[in-house]
GROMACS .gro file of C-alpha atoms in nm:
model
  306
    1MET     CA    1   2.639   3.808   5.038
    2TYR     CA    2   2.827   3.680   5.337
    3PRO     CA    3   3.174   3.541   5.282
    4ARG     CA    4   3.149   3.151   5.284
    5GLN     CA    5   3.386   2.858   5.237
    6PRO     CA    6   3.448   2.729   4.885
    7GLY     CA    7   3.178   2.505   4.768
    8GLN     CA    8   2.926   2.613   5.015
    9PRO     CA    9   2.571   2.706   4.863
   10GLY     CA   10   2.498   3.078   4.825
   11TYR     CA   11   2.152   3.179   4.924
   12SER     CA   12   2.177   3.568   4.834
   13GLY     CA   13   1.854   3.638   4.612
   14VAL     CA   14   1.695   3.295   4.675
   15PHE     CA   15   1.624   3.268   5.051
   16ILE     CA   16   1.772   3.624   5.175
   17PRO     CA   17   1.537   3.812   4.942
   18GLU     CA   18   1.462   4.158   5.002
   19ILE     CA   19   1.110   4.191   4.767
   20TRP     CA   20   1.070   3.853   4.657
   21SER     CA   21   0.770   3.628   4.755
   22THR     CA   22   0.747   3.417   5.072
   23LYS     CA   23   0.585   3.149   4.884
   24MET     CA   24   0.798   2.839   4.764
   25ILE     CA   25   0.719   2.703   4.422
   26GLU     CA   26   0.502   2.386   4.512
   27LYS     CA   27   0.692   2.084   4.452
   28TYR     CA   28   0.528   1.746   4.350
   29TYR     CA   29   0.569   1.425   4.500
   30ASP     CA   30   0.519   1.068   4.352
   31GLY     CA   31   0.218   0.892   4.515
   32THR     CA   32   0.273   0.652   4.771
   33VAL     CA   33   0.056   0.366   4.815
   34LEU     CA   34   0.236   0.127   5.063
   35SER     CA   35  -0.020   0.194   5.354
   36GLU     CA   36  -0.328   0.097   5.102
   37ILE     CA   37  -0.177  -0.219   5.014
   38SER     CA   38  -0.023  -0.359   5.339
   39ASN     CA   39  -0.116  -0.394   5.740
   40THR     CA   40   0.062  -0.273   6.011
   41ASP     CA   41  -0.048  -0.507   6.251
   42TYR     CA   42   0.299  -0.557   6.414
   43GLU     CA   43   0.423  -0.192   6.415
   44GLY     CA   44   0.352  -0.093   6.767
   45GLU     CA   45   0.640  -0.269   6.943
   46ILE     CA   46   0.944  -0.168   6.746
   47SER     CA   47   1.182   0.075   6.895
   48ASN     CA   48   1.538   0.056   6.751
   49GLN     CA   49   1.692  -0.074   6.417
   50GLY     CA   50   1.764  -0.479   6.455
   51ASP     CA   51   1.450  -0.545   6.663
   52LYS     CA   52   1.240  -0.872   6.537
   53VAL     CA   53   0.899  -0.935   6.558
   54ILE     CA   54   0.783  -1.313   6.603
   55ILE     CA   55   0.453  -1.369   6.401
   56ARG     CA   56   0.251  -1.685   6.488
   57THR     CA   57   0.051  -1.883   6.225
   58HIS     CA   58  -0.232  -2.095   6.273
   59PRO     CA   59  -0.142  -2.490   6.238
   60THR     CA   60  -0.345  -2.709   5.999
   61LEU     CA   61  -0.545  -2.962   6.163
   62GLU     CA   62  -0.619  -3.311   5.959
   63ILE     CA   63  -0.976  -3.436   5.922
   64HIS     CA   64  -1.039  -3.803   5.941
   65ASP     CA   65  -1.336  -4.030   5.878
   66TYR     CA   66  -1.524  -4.164   6.148
   67GLU     CA   67  -1.675  -4.510   6.183
   68ILE     CA   68  -1.856  -4.612   6.521
   69GLY     CA   69  -1.589  -4.787   6.762
   70GLN     CA   70  -1.299  -4.680   6.617
   71ASN     CA   71  -0.993  -4.576   6.779
   72LEU     CA   72  -0.956  -4.172   6.761
   73ILE     CA   73  -0.633  -4.039   6.626
   74ASN     CA   74  -0.517  -3.728   6.869
   75GLN     CA   75  -0.311  -3.443   6.702
   76ARG     CA   76  -0.063  -3.220   6.880
   77PRO     CA   77  -0.087  -2.906   6.653
   78ILE     CA   78   0.206  -2.684   6.618
   79GLY     CA   79   0.166  -2.362   6.454
   80GLY     CA   80   0.467  -2.221   6.259
   81LYS     CA   81   0.609  -1.864   6.292
   82ILE     CA   82   0.747  -1.591   6.091
   83GLU     CA   83   1.015  -1.359   6.162
   84LEU     CA   84   0.985  -0.987   6.083
   85LEU     CA   85   1.301  -0.794   6.126
   86ILE     CA   86   1.319  -0.437   6.161
   87ASP     CA   87   1.670  -0.419   6.010
   88LYS     CA   88   1.668  -0.154   5.757
   89GLY     CA   89   1.674   0.204   5.805
   90PHE     CA   90   1.693   0.557   5.623
   91TYR     CA   91   1.806   0.895   5.772
   92TRP     CA   92   1.831   1.242   5.656
   93SER     CA   93   2.044   1.555   5.806
   94THR     CA   94   2.050   1.913   5.725
   95ILE     CA   95   2.242   2.223   5.873
   96ILE     CA   96   2.171   2.580   5.836
   97ASP     CA   97   2.399   2.862   5.938
   98ASP     CA   98   2.305   3.132   6.194
   99ILE     CA   99   2.347   3.406   5.962
  100VAL     CA  100   2.158   3.244   5.705
  101ALA     CA  101   1.880   3.143   5.951
  102LYS     CA  102   1.884   3.532   6.068
  103GLN     CA  103   1.854   3.688   5.758
  104GLN     CA  104   1.618   3.461   5.578
  105ASP     CA  105   1.217   3.574   5.569
  106ILE     CA  106   1.088   3.179   5.545
  107ASP     CA  107   1.137   2.892   5.783
  108GLN     CA  108   1.362   2.692   5.594
  109MET     CA  109   1.479   2.422   5.815
  110ASN     CA  110   1.084   2.344   5.867
  111ASP     CA  111   1.025   2.333   5.486
  112TRP     CA  112   1.340   2.084   5.464
  113ALA     CA  113   1.186   1.855   5.749
  114THR     CA  114   0.864   1.847   5.543
  115ASP     CA  115   1.038   1.747   5.228
  116ALA     CA  116   1.262   1.489   5.402
  117SER     CA  117   0.924   1.327   5.520
  118GLU     CA  118   0.797   1.303   5.176
  119GLN     CA  119   1.121   1.176   5.014
  120MET     CA  120   1.117   0.898   5.309
  121LYS     CA  121   0.773   0.790   5.209
  122ILE     CA  122   0.901   0.754   4.820
  123LYS     CA  123   1.191   0.576   4.905
  124LEU     CA  124   1.015   0.358   5.114
  125ASP     CA  125   0.749   0.270   4.865
  126THR     CA  126   1.022   0.223   4.584
  127ARG     CA  127   1.229  -0.023   4.814
  128VAL     CA  128   0.900  -0.197   4.927
  129LEU     CA  129   0.735  -0.245   4.599
  130GLY     CA  130   1.029  -0.385   4.442
  131SER     CA  131   1.072  -0.657   4.670
  132ILE     CA  132   0.716  -0.823   4.705
  133VAL     CA  133   0.683  -1.014   4.377
  134PRO     CA  134   0.971  -1.279   4.449
  135ASP     CA  135   0.794  -1.365   4.772
  136ILE     CA  136   0.441  -1.436   4.599
  137ASP     CA  137   0.294  -1.800   4.632
  138SER     CA  138   0.433  -1.970   4.302
  139LEU     CA  139   0.081  -2.092   4.223
  140ASN     CA  140  -0.022  -1.719   4.169
  141VAL     CA  141   0.259  -1.592   3.937
  142GLY     CA  142   0.387  -1.714   3.585
  143GLY     CA  143   0.274  -1.881   3.293
  144THR     CA  144   0.062  -2.157   3.470
  145ALA     CA  145  -0.096  -1.967   3.745
  146GLY     CA  146  -0.429  -2.112   3.945
  147ARG     CA  147  -0.418  -2.349   4.251
  148ILE     CA  148  -0.697  -2.562   4.102
  149SER     CA  149  -0.669  -2.435   3.734
  150GLY     CA  150  -0.322  -2.385   3.671
  151ASN     CA  151  -0.373  -2.266   3.308
  152ILE     CA  152  -0.402  -1.884   3.390
  153ASN     CA  153  -0.109  -1.698   3.194
  154LEU     CA  154   0.041  -1.394   3.423
  155GLY     CA  155   0.312  -1.373   3.203
  156THR     CA  156   0.671  -1.524   3.253
  157THR     CA  157   1.035  -1.344   3.205
  158GLY     CA  158   1.097  -1.336   2.837
  159SER     CA  159   0.745  -1.345   2.767
  160PRO     CA  160   0.545  -1.060   2.932
  161ILE     CA  161   0.166  -0.995   2.851
  162ALA     CA  162   0.126  -0.710   2.615
  163ILE     CA  163  -0.148  -0.503   2.789
  164THR     CA  164  -0.378  -0.298   2.541
  165LYS     CA  165  -0.710  -0.132   2.612
  166SER     CA  166  -0.883  -0.450   2.446
  167ASN     CA  167  -0.729  -0.702   2.718
  168ILE     CA  168  -0.659  -0.526   3.046
  169LEU     CA  169  -0.995  -0.615   3.198
  170ASP     CA  170  -0.945  -0.964   3.119
  171GLN     CA  171  -0.580  -0.972   3.259
  172ILE     CA  172  -0.752  -0.842   3.608
  173LEU     CA  173  -1.022  -1.069   3.597
  174TYR     CA  174  -0.778  -1.327   3.559
  175MET     CA  175  -0.581  -1.211   3.857
  176GLY     CA  176  -0.930  -1.240   4.071
  177GLN     CA  177  -0.944  -1.547   3.960
  178VAL     CA  178  -0.616  -1.678   4.112
  179LEU     CA  179  -0.703  -1.483   4.409
  180ASP     CA  180  -1.072  -1.710   4.436
  181GLU     CA  181  -0.901  -2.034   4.358
  182GLN     CA  182  -0.657  -1.960   4.711
  183ASN     CA  183  -0.984  -1.871   4.898
  184VAL     CA  184  -0.863  -1.508   4.939
  185PRO     CA  185  -1.130  -1.309   5.069
  186GLU     CA  186  -1.308  -1.070   4.827
  187THR     CA  187  -1.341  -0.784   5.077
  188GLY     CA  188  -1.037  -0.535   5.093
  189ARG     CA  189  -0.864  -0.641   4.776
  190PHE     CA  190  -0.656  -0.407   4.562
  191ILE     CA  191  -0.481  -0.396   4.236
  192LEU     CA  192  -0.171  -0.165   4.173
  193LEU     CA  193  -0.116  -0.059   3.829
  194PRO     CA  194   0.161   0.175   3.678
  195TYR     CA  195  -0.031   0.468   3.537
  196TRP     CA  196  -0.012   0.400   3.183
  197ALA     CA  197  -0.225   0.073   3.255
  198THR     CA  198  -0.466   0.279   3.420
  199THR     CA  199  -0.511   0.494   3.128
  200LEU     CA  200  -0.548   0.194   2.914
  201LEU     CA  201  -0.805   0.064   3.171
  202LYS     CA  202  -1.001   0.400   3.121
  203LEU     CA  203  -0.988   0.354   2.720
  204SER     CA  204  -1.108   0.004   2.753
  205ASP     CA  205  -1.499  -0.069   2.681
  206LEU     CA  206  -1.627  -0.053   3.062
  207LYS     CA  207  -1.938   0.002   2.972
  208ASP     CA  208  -2.104  -0.213   3.231
  209ALA     CA  209  -2.100   0.022   3.543
  210SER     CA  210  -2.155  -0.278   3.774
  211LEU     CA  211  -1.823  -0.386   3.721
  212THR     CA  212  -1.671  -0.049   3.881
  213GLY     CA  213  -1.909  -0.050   4.196
  214ASP     CA  214  -1.979   0.303   4.094
  215GLY     CA  215  -2.318   0.449   3.993
  216GLN     CA  216  -2.207   0.512   3.637
  217SER     CA  217  -1.974   0.398   3.374
  218PRO     CA  218  -1.631   0.563   3.433
  219LEU     CA  219  -1.620   0.647   3.068
  220ARG     CA  220  -1.841   0.923   3.207
  221ASN     CA  221  -1.718   1.027   3.537
  222GLY     CA  222  -1.340   0.963   3.459
  223ARG     CA  223  -1.268   0.773   3.773
  224VAL     CA  224  -1.203   0.405   3.777
  225GLY     CA  225  -1.294   0.332   4.132
  226MET     CA  226  -1.353  -0.048   4.174
  227ILE     CA  227  -1.272  -0.331   3.896
  228ASP     CA  228  -1.467  -0.649   3.988
  229ARG     CA  229  -1.375  -0.678   4.336
  230PHE     CA  230  -1.045  -0.468   4.332
  231THR     CA  231  -0.987  -0.134   4.425
  232VAL     CA  232  -0.756   0.033   4.191
  233TYR     CA  233  -0.424   0.220   4.263
  234ASN     CA  234  -0.168   0.401   4.052
  235SER     CA  235   0.178   0.410   4.094
  236ASN     CA  236   0.508   0.584   3.942
  237LEU     CA  237   0.721   0.372   4.206
  238LEU     CA  238   0.642   0.041   4.071
  239PRO     CA  239   0.995  -0.102   3.914
  240ASN     CA  240   1.039  -0.105   3.583
  241TYR     CA  241   1.257  -0.408   3.431
  242VAL     CA  242   1.412  -0.457   3.077
  243ASP     CA  243   1.346  -0.762   2.923
  244GLY     CA  244   1.529  -0.805   2.578
  245SER     CA  245   1.381  -0.510   2.410
  246ASP     CA  246   1.062  -0.469   2.624
  247SER     CA  247   0.998  -0.228   2.928
  248THR     CA  248   0.820  -0.448   3.164
  249PHE     CA  249   0.635  -0.397   3.508
  250HIS     CA  250   0.442  -0.610   3.746
  251MET     CA  251   0.061  -0.551   3.810
  252ILE     CA  252   0.038  -0.665   4.166
  253ALA     CA  253  -0.299  -0.752   4.330
  254GLY     CA  254  -0.421  -0.917   4.647
  255THR     CA  255  -0.530  -0.796   5.008
  256LYS     CA  256  -0.318  -0.627   5.310
  257ALA     CA  257  -0.307  -0.952   5.475
  258GLY     CA  258  -0.051  -1.046   5.232
  259LEU     CA  259   0.212  -0.785   5.316
  260THR     CA  260   0.322  -0.660   5.665
  261PHE     CA  261   0.492  -0.317   5.695
  262ALA     CA  262   0.645  -0.171   6.016
  263THR     CA  263   0.835   0.177   6.062
  264GLN     CA  264   0.869   0.394   6.299
  265LEU     CA  265   1.057   0.725   6.304
  266THR     CA  266   1.264   0.641   6.599
  267LYS     CA  267   1.483   0.974   6.664
  268THR     CA  268   1.429   1.324   6.541
  269GLU     CA  269   1.671   1.613   6.681
  270SER     CA  270   1.793   1.940   6.666
  271LEU     CA  271   2.124   2.010   6.771
  272ARG     CA  272   2.389   2.273   6.781
  273ALA     CA  273   2.696   2.214   6.475
  274GLU     CA  274   3.018   2.150   6.633
  275SER     CA  275   3.233   2.284   6.336
  276THR     CA  276   3.024   2.602   6.227
  277PHE     CA  277   2.780   2.845   6.366
  278GLY     CA  278   2.448   2.659   6.311
  279ASP     CA  279   2.181   2.434   6.379
  280ILE     CA  280   2.148   2.070   6.265
  281MET     CA  281   1.806   1.904   6.217
  282ARG     CA  282   1.824   1.501   6.159
  283GLY     CA  283   1.575   1.224   6.168
  284LEU     CA  284   1.596   0.850   6.124
  285MET     CA  285   1.344   0.591   6.043
  286VAL     CA  286   1.411   0.243   6.090
  287TYR     CA  287   1.135  -0.005   5.917
  288GLY     CA  288   1.074  -0.405   5.821
  289HIS     CA  289   0.847  -0.560   5.587
  290LYS     CA  290   0.765  -0.918   5.484
  291VAL     CA  291   0.528  -1.131   5.260
  292VAL     CA  292   0.354  -1.304   5.543
  293LYS     CA  293   0.062  -1.475   5.333
  294PRO     CA  294   0.198  -1.547   4.988
  295GLU     CA  295  -0.114  -1.685   4.865
  296ALA     CA  296  -0.316  -1.360   4.948
  297LEU     CA  297  -0.105  -1.171   4.638
  298THR     CA  298  -0.097  -1.223   4.291
  299ALA     CA  299   0.108  -1.048   4.000
  300SER     CA  300   0.098  -1.030   3.639
  301TYR     CA  301   0.422  -0.931   3.446
  302VAL     CA  302   0.327  -0.728   3.162
  303LYS     CA  303   0.435  -0.469   2.893
  304LYS     CA  304   0.244  -0.177   2.733
  305GLY     CA  305   0.109  -0.324   2.416
  306SER     CA  306   0.048  -0.130   2.086
   0.00000   0.00000   0.00000
């Protein structure tokens, strides 16, 4: 093996083989769902970290009773604005020595770049999913959720809902009711569950195929599909909390209108290393996200029941 500085990784027998296979063992990545639960309506204009996107909101007009002969009250509607800051960023940077690149029998740098892209998606999902719930409308979360009813229990700190195969469908329907009371459109609704909750859903008594939107019961075909009006997504990246002795999660539901997200890989470059003989490849991604319609999202605070 070619001499190297102490602490530098050795590739002999790994990436400088004589008879080893050129196929690397497949690496499994956590599934990312951000593109399925958010809109990217404001992504096109960003270019550098620190950019700001101003989002206009519609004004709400007052409606008055009318009688013949009365003087009319004229309004001058002023819409609000929301600022979406593109103020966060991730980067990756790799280096490969010329000798290693010459002796290896695979395109290692390309493989690293592919992995970096996937790892960025995972880190991004984790970061965004962990920040959504605090910005949801207060009428759509907690122990007294429901803009009209005010009596829907979606769980609170210290009192998470214990989800079992017997009540998980009920909880999903309650979340649908919360959105209904906010007049959230039925089209395009999603619900995001931790994998254990989806397993309980598949174990539940979903005998009515019409609930799923499929042609047959999910007990027969093994696929969740649609529940009520929700498209069901799974994620291992939902944040896990410790509440007393409980391990808790949020089941998040809504429409894409609730969360906006913008990202752009602004720089990807290859260059020669200055302090050694080798090539550097690195990339930078900047992004921003914001809950722009808090009433279009809801969340249940849950734990796995026995």
